[in-house]
Coordinates of C-alpha atoms in Angstrom, one line a residue:
Chain A
M1 CA -27.2 -39.9 -27.5
R2 CA -29.6 -41.8 -25.1
D3 CA -31.6 -44.7 -26.8
D4 CA -35.0 -43.9 -26.5
N5 CA -38.1 -44.7 -28.6
V6 CA -38.7 -40.7 -28.8
R7 CA -35.7 -39.7 -30.8
K8 CA -36.4 -36.0 -30.4
G9 CA -38.5 -33.2 -29.0
I10 CA -39.1 -30.4 -31.1
L11 CA -41.0 -27.1 -29.9
V12 CA -42.2 -24.7 -32.7
P13 CA -44.1 -21.7 -32.5
G14 CA -47.5 -21.6 -34.8
L15 CA -48.2 -18.1 -36.4
P16 CA -47.9 -18.3 -40.1
H17 CA -45.3 -15.4 -40.3
P18 CA -42.3 -17.2 -40.5
L19 CA -44.1 -19.4 -43.2
L20 CA -45.7 -16.7 -45.4
C21 CA -43.8 -13.6 -45.0
P22 CA -40.2 -14.3 -43.1
E23 CA -38.6 -11.6 -45.2
K24 CA -40.8 -8.6 -43.5
N25 CA -38.6 -9.0 -40.2
E26 CA -35.4 -10.0 -39.3
G27 CA -36.6 -12.0 -36.2
W28 CA -39.5 -14.0 -38.4
Q29 CA -36.9 -14.5 -40.9
R30 CA -34.2 -16.1 -38.1
V31 CA -37.5 -18.4 -37.0
R32 CA -37.7 -19.8 -40.3
N33 CA -34.4 -20.3 -40.6
A34 CA -34.3 -22.3 -37.3
Y35 CA -37.5 -24.3 -38.6
D36 CA -35.0 -25.7 -41.3
E37 CA -32.2 -26.3 -38.5
A38 CA -35.3 -28.5 -36.8
R39 CA -36.0 -30.3 -39.9
K40 CA -32.5 -31.2 -40.6
E41 CA -32.0 -32.3 -36.8
I42 CA -35.4 -34.2 -37.6
E43 CA -34.0 -35.7 -41.0
E44 CA -30.6 -36.8 -39.2
T45 CA -32.7 -39.4 -36.7
D46 CA -34.3 -42.8 -38.0
A47 CA -37.5 -41.4 -36.8
E48 CA -40.4 -42.9 -38.6
I49 CA -43.6 -40.9 -36.9
L50 CA -44.1 -37.3 -36.2
V51 CA -46.5 -37.0 -33.4
V52 CA -47.8 -33.3 -33.5
Y53 CA -49.6 -31.7 -30.7
S54 CA -51.1 -28.5 -31.4
T55 CA -52.1 -25.7 -29.1
F56 CA -53.9 -24.5 -32.0
W57 CA -56.7 -27.2 -32.1
P58 CA -58.9 -26.9 -29.6
S59 CA -61.0 -29.9 -28.5
I60 CA -64.0 -30.4 -26.2
L61 CA -64.9 -34.3 -26.7
G62 CA -61.8 -35.7 -25.0
H63 CA -58.9 -36.3 -27.4
Q64 CA -59.5 -36.4 -30.7
I65 CA -56.2 -37.5 -33.2
Q66 CA -56.2 -36.6 -36.9
A67 CA -56.5 -40.2 -39.0
F68 CA -57.7 -38.8 -42.5
P69 CA -54.9 -40.5 -44.8
E70 CA -54.4 -37.3 -47.0
P71 CA -55.8 -34.1 -45.8
E72 CA -55.7 -31.5 -48.5
W73 CA -57.0 -27.9 -48.5
T74 CA -56.1 -24.5 -49.3
Y75 CA -56.3 -22.7 -46.0
V76 CA -56.4 -19.1 -44.8
D77 CA -55.8 -18.2 -41.3
E78 CA -58.9 -16.1 -39.4
E79 CA -56.5 -13.6 -38.0
F80 CA -54.1 -13.0 -40.8
H81 CA -55.7 -13.8 -44.0
D82 CA -54.2 -10.9 -45.7
L83 CA -50.9 -12.7 -45.7
G84 CA -52.3 -14.9 -48.4
S85 CA -53.6 -18.7 -48.6
I86 CA -51.7 -21.8 -47.7
D87 CA -51.9 -24.8 -49.9
Y88 CA -51.5 -27.9 -48.2
K89 CA -51.6 -31.6 -48.7
F90 CA -50.5 -34.0 -45.7
R91 CA -49.6 -37.8 -44.9
M92 CA -51.0 -39.2 -41.9
D93 CA -50.7 -42.6 -40.4
P94 CA -54.5 -43.9 -39.6
E95 CA -53.3 -46.7 -38.1
F96 CA -50.9 -45.3 -35.6
A97 CA -53.9 -42.8 -34.9
E98 CA -55.9 -45.7 -34.2
L99 CA -53.4 -47.3 -31.7
A100 CA -53.0 -43.9 -29.9
V101 CA -56.8 -43.8 -29.5
D102 CA -56.7 -47.4 -28.0
K103 CA -53.6 -46.4 -25.8
C104 CA -55.8 -43.3 -24.4
K105 CA -58.8 -45.6 -23.5
E106 CA -56.7 -48.2 -21.7
R107 CA -55.7 -45.0 -19.5
G108 CA -59.3 -43.7 -19.0
L109 CA -59.3 -41.2 -21.3
H110 CA -62.2 -40.5 -24.1
A111 CA -60.5 -40.2 -27.3
R112 CA -61.4 -40.9 -30.8
T113 CA -60.0 -40.6 -34.3
V114 CA -61.4 -38.2 -36.7
S115 CA -61.3 -38.9 -40.4
Y116 CA -63.0 -36.6 -42.8
Y117 CA -62.2 -35.0 -46.0
G118 CA -62.0 -31.2 -45.4
F119 CA -61.8 -31.4 -41.6
P120 CA -60.1 -28.0 -40.8
I121 CA -56.4 -28.5 -39.6
D122 CA -55.4 -25.5 -37.3
T123 CA -53.0 -23.1 -38.8
G124 CA -50.0 -24.4 -36.2
T125 CA -50.1 -27.7 -37.5
I126 CA -49.7 -26.4 -41.1
V127 CA -47.1 -24.1 -40.3
A128 CA -45.3 -26.9 -38.5
L129 CA -46.0 -29.7 -41.0
K130 CA -45.2 -27.6 -44.0
L131 CA -41.5 -26.3 -42.6
L132 CA -40.3 -29.6 -40.6
N133 CA -41.4 -32.4 -43.1
P134 CA -42.1 -30.3 -46.3
D135 CA -42.0 -33.6 -48.8
N136 CA -44.1 -35.7 -46.2
R137 CA -41.4 -37.9 -45.9
I138 CA -42.3 -39.1 -42.4
P139 CA -45.9 -39.7 -41.9
A140 CA -47.7 -37.6 -38.7
I141 CA -50.6 -37.9 -36.4
I142 CA -52.1 -34.7 -35.2
V143 CA -53.6 -34.7 -31.3
S144 CA -55.6 -31.8 -30.2
S145 CA -55.3 -30.1 -27.3
N146 CA -58.5 -30.4 -24.9
M147 CA -59.8 -27.0 -23.6
Y148 CA -60.7 -28.4 -20.5
A149 CA -58.0 -30.8 -19.6
N150 CA -55.8 -29.7 -16.8
R151 CA -52.7 -31.2 -15.6
A152 CA -53.7 -34.9 -14.8
E153 CA -55.7 -35.4 -17.8
S154 CA -52.6 -33.7 -19.7
I155 CA -50.0 -36.0 -18.1
V156 CA -51.9 -39.3 -18.4
L157 CA -52.4 -38.1 -22.4
G158 CA -48.8 -37.9 -22.8
K159 CA -48.4 -41.2 -21.6
S160 CA -50.9 -42.8 -23.6
I161 CA -49.5 -41.6 -26.9
R162 CA -45.8 -43.0 -25.5
D163 CA -47.4 -46.2 -24.8
A164 CA -48.9 -46.3 -28.5
I165 CA -44.9 -45.3 -29.7
D166 CA -43.8 -48.3 -27.2
S167 CA -46.1 -50.5 -28.5
S168 CA -45.8 -50.0 -32.3
G169 CA -42.0 -50.4 -32.2
K170 CA -41.6 -47.1 -33.8
K171 CA -39.1 -44.1 -33.5
A172 CA -40.7 -41.0 -33.4
A173 CA -40.2 -37.2 -33.2
V174 CA -42.7 -35.3 -30.8
V175 CA -43.4 -31.7 -32.3
V176 CA -45.2 -29.4 -29.9
V177 CA -47.0 -26.3 -31.7
S178 CA -47.3 -23.2 -28.9
A179 CA -45.9 -20.0 -28.2
L180 CA -44.2 -19.5 -25.1
S181 CA -45.9 -16.3 -23.8
N182 CA -49.0 -15.6 -26.2
R183 CA -49.6 -12.2 -25.9
L184 CA -50.4 -10.9 -29.2
H185 CA -50.3 -7.1 -30.4
T186 CA -53.7 -6.2 -30.3
V187 CA -53.1 -3.6 -32.9
E188 CA -51.8 -3.3 -36.6
I189 CA -47.8 -3.1 -36.2
D190 CA -45.1 -2.1 -38.8
P191 CA -43.7 -5.9 -39.2
K192 CA -40.2 -4.5 -38.5
D193 CA -41.6 -3.1 -35.0
D194 CA -42.3 -6.4 -33.6
K195 CA -41.0 -6.8 -30.3
I196 CA -42.0 -9.2 -27.1
H197 CA -45.3 -7.8 -25.9
S198 CA -44.1 -7.1 -22.4
L199 CA -41.0 -7.4 -20.7
K200 CA -42.1 -9.7 -17.9
D201 CA -43.7 -12.2 -20.7
H202 CA -39.7 -12.0 -22.1
E203 CA -38.1 -12.6 -18.7
W204 CA -40.3 -15.9 -18.2
N205 CA -39.6 -16.8 -21.8
S206 CA -36.1 -16.5 -20.7
K207 CA -36.4 -18.5 -17.9
F208 CA -37.9 -21.4 -19.6
L209 CA -35.4 -21.0 -22.4
E210 CA -32.8 -21.1 -20.0
Y211 CA -34.2 -24.6 -18.6
L212 CA -34.7 -25.8 -21.7
E213 CA -31.3 -25.3 -22.9
K214 CA -29.9 -27.2 -20.0
G215 CA -32.0 -29.9 -21.0
R216 CA -34.5 -29.3 -17.9
L217 CA -37.7 -30.3 -19.6
E218 CA -39.4 -32.0 -16.7
D219 CA -38.4 -28.9 -14.6
V220 CA -40.5 -26.6 -17.2
S221 CA -43.2 -29.1 -17.0
Q222 CA -43.4 -28.5 -13.3
L223 CA -43.3 -24.9 -13.7
S224 CA -46.1 -24.8 -16.4
R225 CA -49.0 -23.5 -13.9
Q226 CA -46.5 -20.8 -12.8
F227 CA -45.9 -19.7 -16.4
H228 CA -49.5 -20.2 -17.3
N229 CA -50.3 -17.4 -14.4
E230 CA -47.2 -14.9 -15.4
A231 CA -46.9 -15.3 -19.2
R232 CA -50.1 -16.2 -20.9
V233 CA -53.1 -14.5 -21.6
P234 CA -55.8 -17.0 -20.1
K235 CA -57.7 -18.5 -23.1
V236 CA -57.7 -22.0 -21.7
V237 CA -57.5 -23.3 -18.3
S238 CA -54.0 -24.3 -18.5
F239 CA -50.4 -24.2 -20.1
K240 CA -50.3 -27.8 -21.3
P241 CA -47.9 -28.6 -24.1
F242 CA -44.7 -29.0 -21.8
W243 CA -46.8 -31.3 -19.7
I244 CA -47.6 -33.4 -22.7
M245 CA -44.1 -33.4 -24.2
A246 CA -42.6 -34.5 -21.0
S247 CA -44.9 -36.8 -20.2
I248 CA -44.3 -38.3 -23.8
M249 CA -40.9 -38.0 -23.4
G250 CA -40.6 -39.7 -19.9
Q251 CA -40.6 -37.2 -17.4
N252 CA -37.0 -36.5 -16.7
N253 CA -34.4 -33.9 -17.3
L254 CA -31.7 -36.0 -19.3
Y255 CA -31.7 -33.9 -22.8
D256 CA -29.5 -31.7 -24.9
G257 CA -31.4 -28.7 -25.2
N258 CA -30.9 -26.8 -28.3
V259 CA -32.7 -23.5 -28.8
L260 CA -32.4 -22.4 -32.2
A261 CA -34.5 -19.4 -32.1
Y262 CA -36.3 -16.8 -29.7
E263 CA -38.1 -14.0 -31.6
P264 CA -41.2 -12.1 -31.5
V265 CA -43.9 -13.0 -33.9
W266 CA -46.9 -10.5 -33.5
G267 CA -45.5 -9.8 -29.9
T268 CA -45.5 -13.7 -28.7
G269 CA -42.6 -15.4 -27.5
S270 CA -41.6 -17.8 -30.6
A271 CA -39.2 -20.0 -29.9
V272 CA -37.9 -23.1 -31.9
V273 CA -36.2 -25.4 -29.4
T274 CA -34.9 -29.3 -30.1
M275 CA -35.0 -31.7 -26.8
T276 CA -32.5 -34.7 -27.5
P277 CA -32.4 -37.6 -25.1
A278 CA -29.0 -37.6 -23.4
E279 CA -27.3 -39.9 -21.0
D280 CA -26.5 -37.3 -18.1
T281 CA -27.4 -33.4 -18.3
A282 CA -28.8 -31.8 -15.6
G283 CA -30.1 -34.8 -13.6
D284 CA -33.2 -35.3 -11.3
L285 CA -34.3 -32.8 -9.8
E286 CA -36.9 -32.2 -6.7
Y287 CA -40.5 -32.4 -8.2
D288 CA -43.5 -31.8 -6.4
E289 CA -46.2 -32.3 -8.8
D290 CA -48.6 -35.7 -9.0
D291 CA -47.5 -38.4 -11.3
P292 CA -50.9 -39.8 -12.3
E293 CA -50.9 -43.2 -14.4
F294 CA -54.7 -43.1 -15.2
Y295 CA -57.5 -40.7 -15.7
K296 CA -60.6 -41.0 -13.5
G297 CA -62.9 -38.6 -15.0
D298 CA -64.3 -35.4 -13.9
R299 CA -64.7 -34.8 -10.1
E300 CA -67.7 -33.2 -10.6
V301 CA -66.9 -30.5 -8.0
L302 CA -70.5 -28.8 -8.7
D303 CA -72.7 -31.4 -8.7
F304 CA -72.4 -32.5 -4.7
Y305 CA -75.7 -33.9 -4.5
D306 CA -74.6 -37.0 -6.3
Q307 CA -72.0 -37.6 -4.1
P308 CA -72.7 -40.6 -1.9
E309 CA -69.2 -40.3 0.2
M310 CA -70.3 -36.9 1.6
G311 CA -73.1 -38.5 3.6
S312 CA -76.6 -36.8 4.1
L313 CA -76.5 -33.3 5.1
E314 CA -77.0 -32.5 8.8
E315 CA -80.2 -31.7 10.1
A316 CA -80.9 -27.9 11.2
D317 CA -81.2 -29.1 14.7
G318 CA -77.8 -31.2 14.4
H319 CA -79.1 -34.7 14.3
Chain B
M1 CA -83.8 6.7 -50.2
S2 CA -86.0 5.8 -47.4
K3 CA -84.2 5.2 -44.3
G4 CA -83.2 1.7 -43.1
E5 CA -84.1 -0.2 -40.0
I6 CA -83.5 -3.1 -38.3
V7 CA -86.8 -5.2 -38.5
M8 CA -85.6 -7.7 -35.9
G9 CA -82.8 -8.8 -33.6
A10 CA -82.7 -12.5 -32.4
L11 CA -80.4 -14.4 -29.9
A12 CA -79.9 -17.7 -32.6
P13 CA -77.4 -20.0 -31.1
H14 CA -75.4 -22.0 -33.4
P15 CA -75.1 -25.8 -31.9
P16 CA -74.4 -27.8 -35.2
H17 CA -76.6 -30.4 -33.4
L18 CA -79.6 -28.6 -34.8
V19 CA -78.8 -28.5 -38.2
Y20 CA -77.4 -31.9 -37.8
A21 CA -80.9 -33.1 -36.4
E22 CA -82.9 -31.4 -39.2
N23 CA -81.1 -33.6 -41.5
P24 CA -80.9 -30.8 -44.7
P25 CA -79.3 -31.7 -48.4
Q26 CA -76.5 -29.4 -47.5
N27 CA -75.3 -31.6 -44.5
D28 CA -73.3 -35.1 -45.3
A29 CA -74.2 -36.2 -41.6
T30 CA -77.8 -37.9 -40.9
S31 CA -79.7 -38.0 -38.0
E32 CA -82.7 -39.6 -36.3
G33 CA -83.6 -36.3 -34.9
G34 CA -83.2 -34.8 -31.5
W35 CA -83.2 -31.3 -29.6
E36 CA -86.9 -30.9 -30.8
E37 CA -87.5 -28.1 -28.4
L38 CA -84.8 -25.9 -29.8
R39 CA -85.6 -26.8 -33.5
W40 CA -89.1 -26.1 -32.9
G41 CA -87.8 -22.9 -31.3
Y42 CA -86.2 -21.8 -34.5
E43 CA -89.6 -22.8 -36.0
R44 CA -91.2 -20.2 -34.0
L45 CA -88.2 -17.6 -34.8
R46 CA -88.9 -18.1 -38.4
E47 CA -92.7 -17.8 -38.4
S48 CA -92.4 -14.6 -36.3
L49 CA -90.2 -13.4 -39.4
S50 CA -92.9 -14.6 -41.9
D51 CA -94.8 -11.2 -42.0
R52 CA -91.2 -9.2 -42.0
D53 CA -89.9 -7.9 -45.2
Y54 CA -85.9 -7.8 -44.8
D55 CA -83.1 -7.3 -47.4
V56 CA -79.9 -8.8 -45.2
I57 CA -79.0 -10.9 -42.2
I58 CA -75.9 -9.3 -40.1
V59 CA -74.6 -12.1 -37.8
H60 CA -72.1 -11.4 -35.1
T61 CA -70.1 -14.9 -34.4
P62 CA -68.0 -16.3 -32.0
H63 CA -66.4 -18.7 -34.1
W64 CA -64.5 -16.4 -36.1
A65 CA -62.7 -15.2 -33.4
T66 CA -60.2 -12.3 -33.9
F67 CA -57.6 -10.7 -31.5
I68 CA -56.5 -7.8 -33.8
G69 CA -59.8 -5.6 -34.1
T70 CA -62.8 -6.7 -35.2
H71 CA -63.3 -8.2 -39.2
F72 CA -65.8 -8.2 -41.9
L73 CA -66.3 -10.7 -44.5
G74 CA -65.4 -8.5 -47.7
V75 CA -65.8 -11.3 -50.5
D76 CA -69.1 -10.9 -52.6
S77 CA -69.6 -14.8 -52.1
F78 CA -68.3 -18.0 -50.7
K79 CA -68.9 -21.4 -51.4
S80 CA -67.2 -24.4 -50.3
L81 CA -67.4 -27.0 -47.2
S82 CA -67.5 -26.6 -43.4
V83 CA -66.5 -29.0 -41.1
D84 CA -67.0 -28.3 -37.4
P85 CA -63.8 -28.7 -35.6
I86 CA -65.5 -30.1 -32.3
F87 CA -68.3 -32.3 -34.0
P88 CA -66.8 -33.6 -37.4
N89 CA -69.1 -36.3 -37.0
L90 CA -72.2 -34.0 -37.1
F91 CA -71.4 -31.1 -39.4
R92 CA -69.9 -31.3 -43.0
Y93 CA -71.9 -28.8 -44.5
N94 CA -71.6 -27.5 -48.3
Y95 CA -72.4 -23.9 -48.2
D96 CA -73.1 -21.4 -50.7
L97 CA -73.6 -18.1 -49.7
N98 CA -73.6 -14.3 -50.6
V99 CA -72.2 -11.3 -48.9
D100 CA -73.8 -7.8 -48.7
V101 CA -69.7 -6.1 -49.0
E102 CA -71.5 -2.8 -49.4
L103 CA -73.2 -3.0 -46.1
S104 CA -70.7 -4.9 -44.5
R105 CA -67.8 -2.1 -45.7
A106 CA -70.3 0.8 -44.3
I107 CA -70.6 -0.7 -40.7
H108 CA -66.9 -1.2 -40.9
D109 CA -66.1 2.5 -41.8
N110 CA -68.7 3.5 -39.3
A111 CA -66.8 1.4 -36.4
A112 CA -63.6 2.7 -37.4
D113 CA -65.1 6.4 -37.1
S114 CA -66.2 5.4 -33.7
G115 CA -62.6 4.5 -32.5
L116 CA -62.7 0.8 -32.9
L117 CA -60.1 -1.2 -34.9
V118 CA -61.6 -3.0 -38.4
K119 CA -60.4 -4.7 -40.9
M120 CA -61.9 -5.9 -44.1
M121 CA -61.5 -9.8 -45.0
E122 CA -61.1 -9.8 -48.7
N123 CA -59.2 -13.5 -49.1
P124 CA -61.6 -15.4 -51.3
D125 CA -60.2 -19.1 -50.1
F126 CA -61.5 -18.0 -46.3
R127 CA -63.6 -20.5 -45.0
I128 CA -66.7 -19.5 -43.3
D129 CA -66.9 -20.5 -39.8
Y130 CA -69.8 -23.2 -39.0
G131 CA -71.5 -20.7 -36.3
T132 CA -72.3 -18.1 -38.8
I133 CA -73.1 -21.0 -40.9
T134 CA -75.5 -23.0 -38.4
S135 CA -77.3 -19.7 -37.1
C136 CA -78.0 -18.6 -41.0
H137 CA -79.2 -21.9 -41.6
L138 CA -81.8 -22.3 -39.0
V139 CA -83.2 -18.9 -39.4
N140 CA -83.2 -18.7 -43.1
P141 CA -82.6 -22.4 -44.5
K142 CA -83.3 -20.9 -47.9
W143 CA -80.2 -18.7 -47.9
D144 CA -82.0 -16.2 -50.3
K145 CA -80.7 -13.0 -48.2
P146 CA -77.1 -12.0 -48.5
I147 CA -75.1 -11.6 -45.0
V148 CA -72.8 -9.5 -43.2
C149 CA -70.4 -11.5 -41.3
I150 CA -68.8 -9.7 -38.1
S151 CA -66.0 -11.5 -36.2
S152 CA -65.8 -11.7 -32.8
N153 CA -62.7 -9.4 -31.3
R154 CA -61.9 -11.6 -28.1
S155 CA -60.7 -8.3 -25.9
K156 CA -62.1 -10.0 -23.3
F157 CA -59.3 -12.3 -22.7
Y158 CA -57.0 -9.5 -23.4
F159 CA -58.2 -7.4 -21.0
N160 CA -62.0 -8.0 -19.4
S161 CA -65.6 -8.4 -19.9
E162 CA -66.2 -4.6 -19.5
V163 CA -63.4 -3.4 -22.1
M164 CA -65.3 -6.0 -24.7
Q165 CA -68.7 -4.8 -23.6
A166 CA -67.4 -1.3 -24.1
N167 CA -66.5 -1.9 -27.5
M168 CA -69.2 -3.9 -28.7
I169 CA -71.7 -1.3 -27.5
K170 CA -69.7 1.0 -30.0
L171 CA -70.1 -1.6 -32.8
G172 CA -73.5 -2.1 -32.2
E173 CA -74.2 1.6 -32.4
A174 CA -72.1 1.7 -35.6
T175 CA -73.9 -1.1 -36.9
R176 CA -77.4 0.9 -36.4
K177 CA -76.4 3.6 -38.0
A178 CA -75.1 2.1 -41.0
V179 CA -78.1 0.1 -41.2
E180 CA -80.2 3.4 -41.2
A181 CA -78.1 4.9 -43.7
S182 CA -78.1 2.0 -46.2
G183 CA -82.0 2.1 -46.6
K184 CA -82.2 -1.4 -45.9
K185 CA -84.2 -3.6 -43.7
A186 CA -81.9 -5.9 -42.0
L187 CA -82.0 -8.8 -39.6
L188 CA -79.4 -9.2 -36.7
L189 CA -78.7 -12.5 -35.3
S190 CA -76.4 -13.0 -32.2
S191 CA -74.9 -16.6 -32.7
N192 CA -74.0 -17.5 -29.4
S193 CA -75.3 -19.9 -26.6
L194 CA -75.8 -18.5 -23.2
S195 CA -74.3 -20.6 -20.4
H196 CA -71.4 -23.0 -22.3
R197 CA -70.0 -25.6 -20.0
H198 CA -70.1 -28.7 -22.3
F199 CA -70.0 -32.2 -21.2
T200 CA -66.8 -33.7 -22.3
V201 CA -67.9 -37.0 -23.6
E202 CA -70.6 -37.6 -26.2
P203 CA -73.4 -40.4 -26.3
E204 CA -72.5 -43.1 -28.3
V205 CA -76.1 -42.1 -30.3
P206 CA -75.2 -38.1 -30.4
E207 CA -79.3 -37.7 -30.5
D208 CA -80.0 -39.6 -27.8
M209 CA -82.3 -37.2 -25.8
S210 CA -82.3 -39.5 -22.7
K211 CA -78.5 -37.9 -22.0
E212 CA -79.2 -34.5 -22.6
H213 CA -79.4 -31.7 -19.8
V214 CA -77.8 -28.7 -18.6
T215 CA -74.4 -29.7 -17.3
N216 CA -74.9 -28.0 -13.7
H217 CA -77.5 -26.4 -11.8
N218 CA -75.8 -23.0 -11.3
Q219 CA -75.8 -23.0 -15.2
Y220 CA -79.7 -23.0 -15.2
L221 CA -80.1 -20.6 -12.7
W222 CA -77.9 -18.0 -14.3
D223 CA -79.5 -18.8 -17.9
M224 CA -83.1 -18.4 -16.2
K225 CA -82.0 -15.0 -14.4
M226 CA -80.6 -13.8 -18.0
I227 CA -83.6 -15.1 -19.7
N228 CA -86.1 -13.5 -17.4
L229 CA -84.4 -10.2 -17.7
M230 CA -84.8 -10.2 -21.4
R231 CA -88.7 -11.2 -20.7
D232 CA -88.8 -8.3 -18.8
G233 CA -87.3 -5.9 -21.4
K234 CA -84.6 -5.0 -18.5
T235 CA -81.7 -5.6 -21.2
K236 CA -79.6 -2.6 -19.6
E237 CA -79.5 -4.6 -16.4
M238 CA -79.0 -7.8 -18.4
I239 CA -75.9 -5.8 -19.7
D240 CA -74.7 -4.8 -16.4
L241 CA -75.0 -8.2 -15.1
M242 CA -73.1 -9.8 -18.4
P243 CA -69.3 -9.9 -16.7
D244 CA -70.8 -12.2 -13.5
F245 CA -73.0 -14.0 -16.0
T246 CA -70.1 -15.0 -18.4
E247 CA -67.5 -15.5 -15.6
Q248 CA -69.9 -17.9 -13.5
T249 CA -71.1 -19.9 -16.6
V250 CA -68.3 -19.7 -19.1
A251 CA -71.0 -18.0 -21.4
E252 CA -70.6 -17.7 -24.7
T253 CA -71.3 -13.9 -24.1
E254 CA -67.8 -13.6 -23.6
A255 CA -67.9 -13.1 -27.5
G256 CA -69.5 -10.0 -27.3
C257 CA -72.4 -11.0 -29.7
L258 CA -75.5 -10.7 -27.5
T259 CA -74.1 -7.1 -26.4
W260 CA -73.4 -5.7 -29.7
L261 CA -77.0 -7.0 -30.6
M262 CA -78.5 -5.0 -27.3
S263 CA -76.6 -1.9 -28.4
A264 CA -77.6 -1.8 -31.9
L265 CA -81.4 -2.8 -31.0
G266 CA -81.0 0.4 -28.5
F267 CA -80.9 -1.5 -25.3
P268 CA -85.0 -2.8 -25.6
D269 CA -87.0 -2.0 -22.7
Y270 CA -90.0 -3.6 -24.4
K271 CA -90.2 -7.5 -23.7
A272 CA -88.7 -10.2 -25.6
T273 CA -90.3 -13.6 -27.1
V274 CA -88.7 -16.2 -25.8
H275 CA -89.1 -19.2 -28.7
A276 CA -87.3 -21.8 -26.7
Y277 CA -84.6 -23.0 -24.1
G278 CA -82.9 -26.3 -24.3
T279 CA -79.6 -27.6 -23.8
V280 CA -76.9 -29.0 -26.2
I281 CA -74.4 -31.1 -24.9
G282 CA -74.8 -29.5 -21.9
T283 CA -74.9 -25.9 -22.7
G284 CA -77.5 -23.2 -22.3
N285 CA -79.4 -22.0 -25.5
A286 CA -82.1 -19.6 -26.0
I287 CA -83.9 -18.6 -29.2
V288 CA -85.1 -15.1 -28.5
G289 CA -86.3 -12.4 -30.5
W290 CA -86.6 -8.4 -30.0
D291 CA -89.1 -7.1 -32.7
P292 CA -88.6 -3.2 -32.6
R293 CA -92.3 -2.6 -33.5
K294 CA -93.1 -3.5 -29.8
A295 CA -91.2 -0.5 -29.1
K296 CA -93.8 1.7 -31.1
I297 CA -96.9 0.3 -28.9

């Protein structure tokens, strides 16, 4: 294993079925078992902080990081409310959350902590923390997913989180909560009949999992735009989870990938994958996406009247 | 039993900023004011309702997003704390509300009969979305009427705006039939903004009105286009333009609320009353009333 402050990266899906009713479908049970395997992998590291990035928590005002010390609630999913309620109590690391916000600001991002009793923690984070860290052995932070952020901003966010990890001196495990293909069955189904929504979704999921198994995390990151077009319902502007994960973990392909499960959960491509820093796996390949270090804000492409570098518009007579 | 009726329909957007600015006792956050044009607009909407007797508020909300059909609240009452996930610094509201489950189920059943996929939400631990709470609070701060709360089915994402609109037109018809059969008088709320591109930063003082404006001119022009169609009673034309409007301004009409409302009202050809237009963190918001009495004149 390569010595890295990020001991492990973990991709998990966020729908509640593996937590609330795994017995209803063999695949859901396999995802649940994979969660247990991932939990053991985390426990075998010396990780001191869990960094959770959840695509189920959208933000608008920059990037929000959960800092309430012990959030506690009885939660009901807004879609799958008939599966039951989820009691939770988690342990956050407010000091680390503040540090992460500071590091975001140093790189030009708008960021803030949120620390309010009753803040609605999202389904994906709840499922992940309940199954990966059931006794709150490791404190966590939760990072929101800005609905407008595209690649540059996401890469810089990942680097900022990495700055916080390195600066703190802590060893971290990074948990990214996201489906691969995200197309749900939009009708009621018998759980035993669950399947990936389409063959095309399955083929793209398989391609991503093939790369991840080979440790090619940066390659997956570089392919995120294509994946978004091919296998995602475009509820948000882009597919960000692998940008974030790769950026936090060092933007390379030097990992041991372990695909613990890949199953449909209500039609979505739900995989549990762990990435462990390694000395030499797929190596550095050829990348063509940019590698920004700082975020310089919106480019105001619609507000062209305020762009002095454009110069005055030419008069009708050409002068 | 006499025939029920829709006494008024309203576009009633839900920026939590408006509740924050009013400093009601239910909200933990306190402010120095702000967004007066919109808040005064809600005041005018309330005044327009002051001589209307109604039994129930039916609200269609974007912030209860569902993908497997349309869902309806099916529990008699809810009491809890709502914290806005985007603006938790502004909105931490203690709510205590009642639901007209009978009417809720009647709309559900009518919608099912018309071919829509529907579901009752019967988990008592369910937390009510802040959009519903904001719109209902601003229209009826006394909370002395039960509500029916309808989720927004996001078929626009899985199919397109046209599919969404076709479904919402059916849902609007199902709502109207259920109200008429119930013998009740209902107020209908479409809880959405118009143009919906937000600023991605917030002023240090959120209610600093020197920082408030529409995000871009394109949004303003589109908002005015839609509002003028409302003012002119051209709601069918407005619905025809809705897919383009939604696309061009990332409008919250994507949730289907306004299409549902127009359908429930039978696509009014009488003039709407625009109580206010204003922006909240860059988004365009109009408070508009449709009074069916105008159709009878």
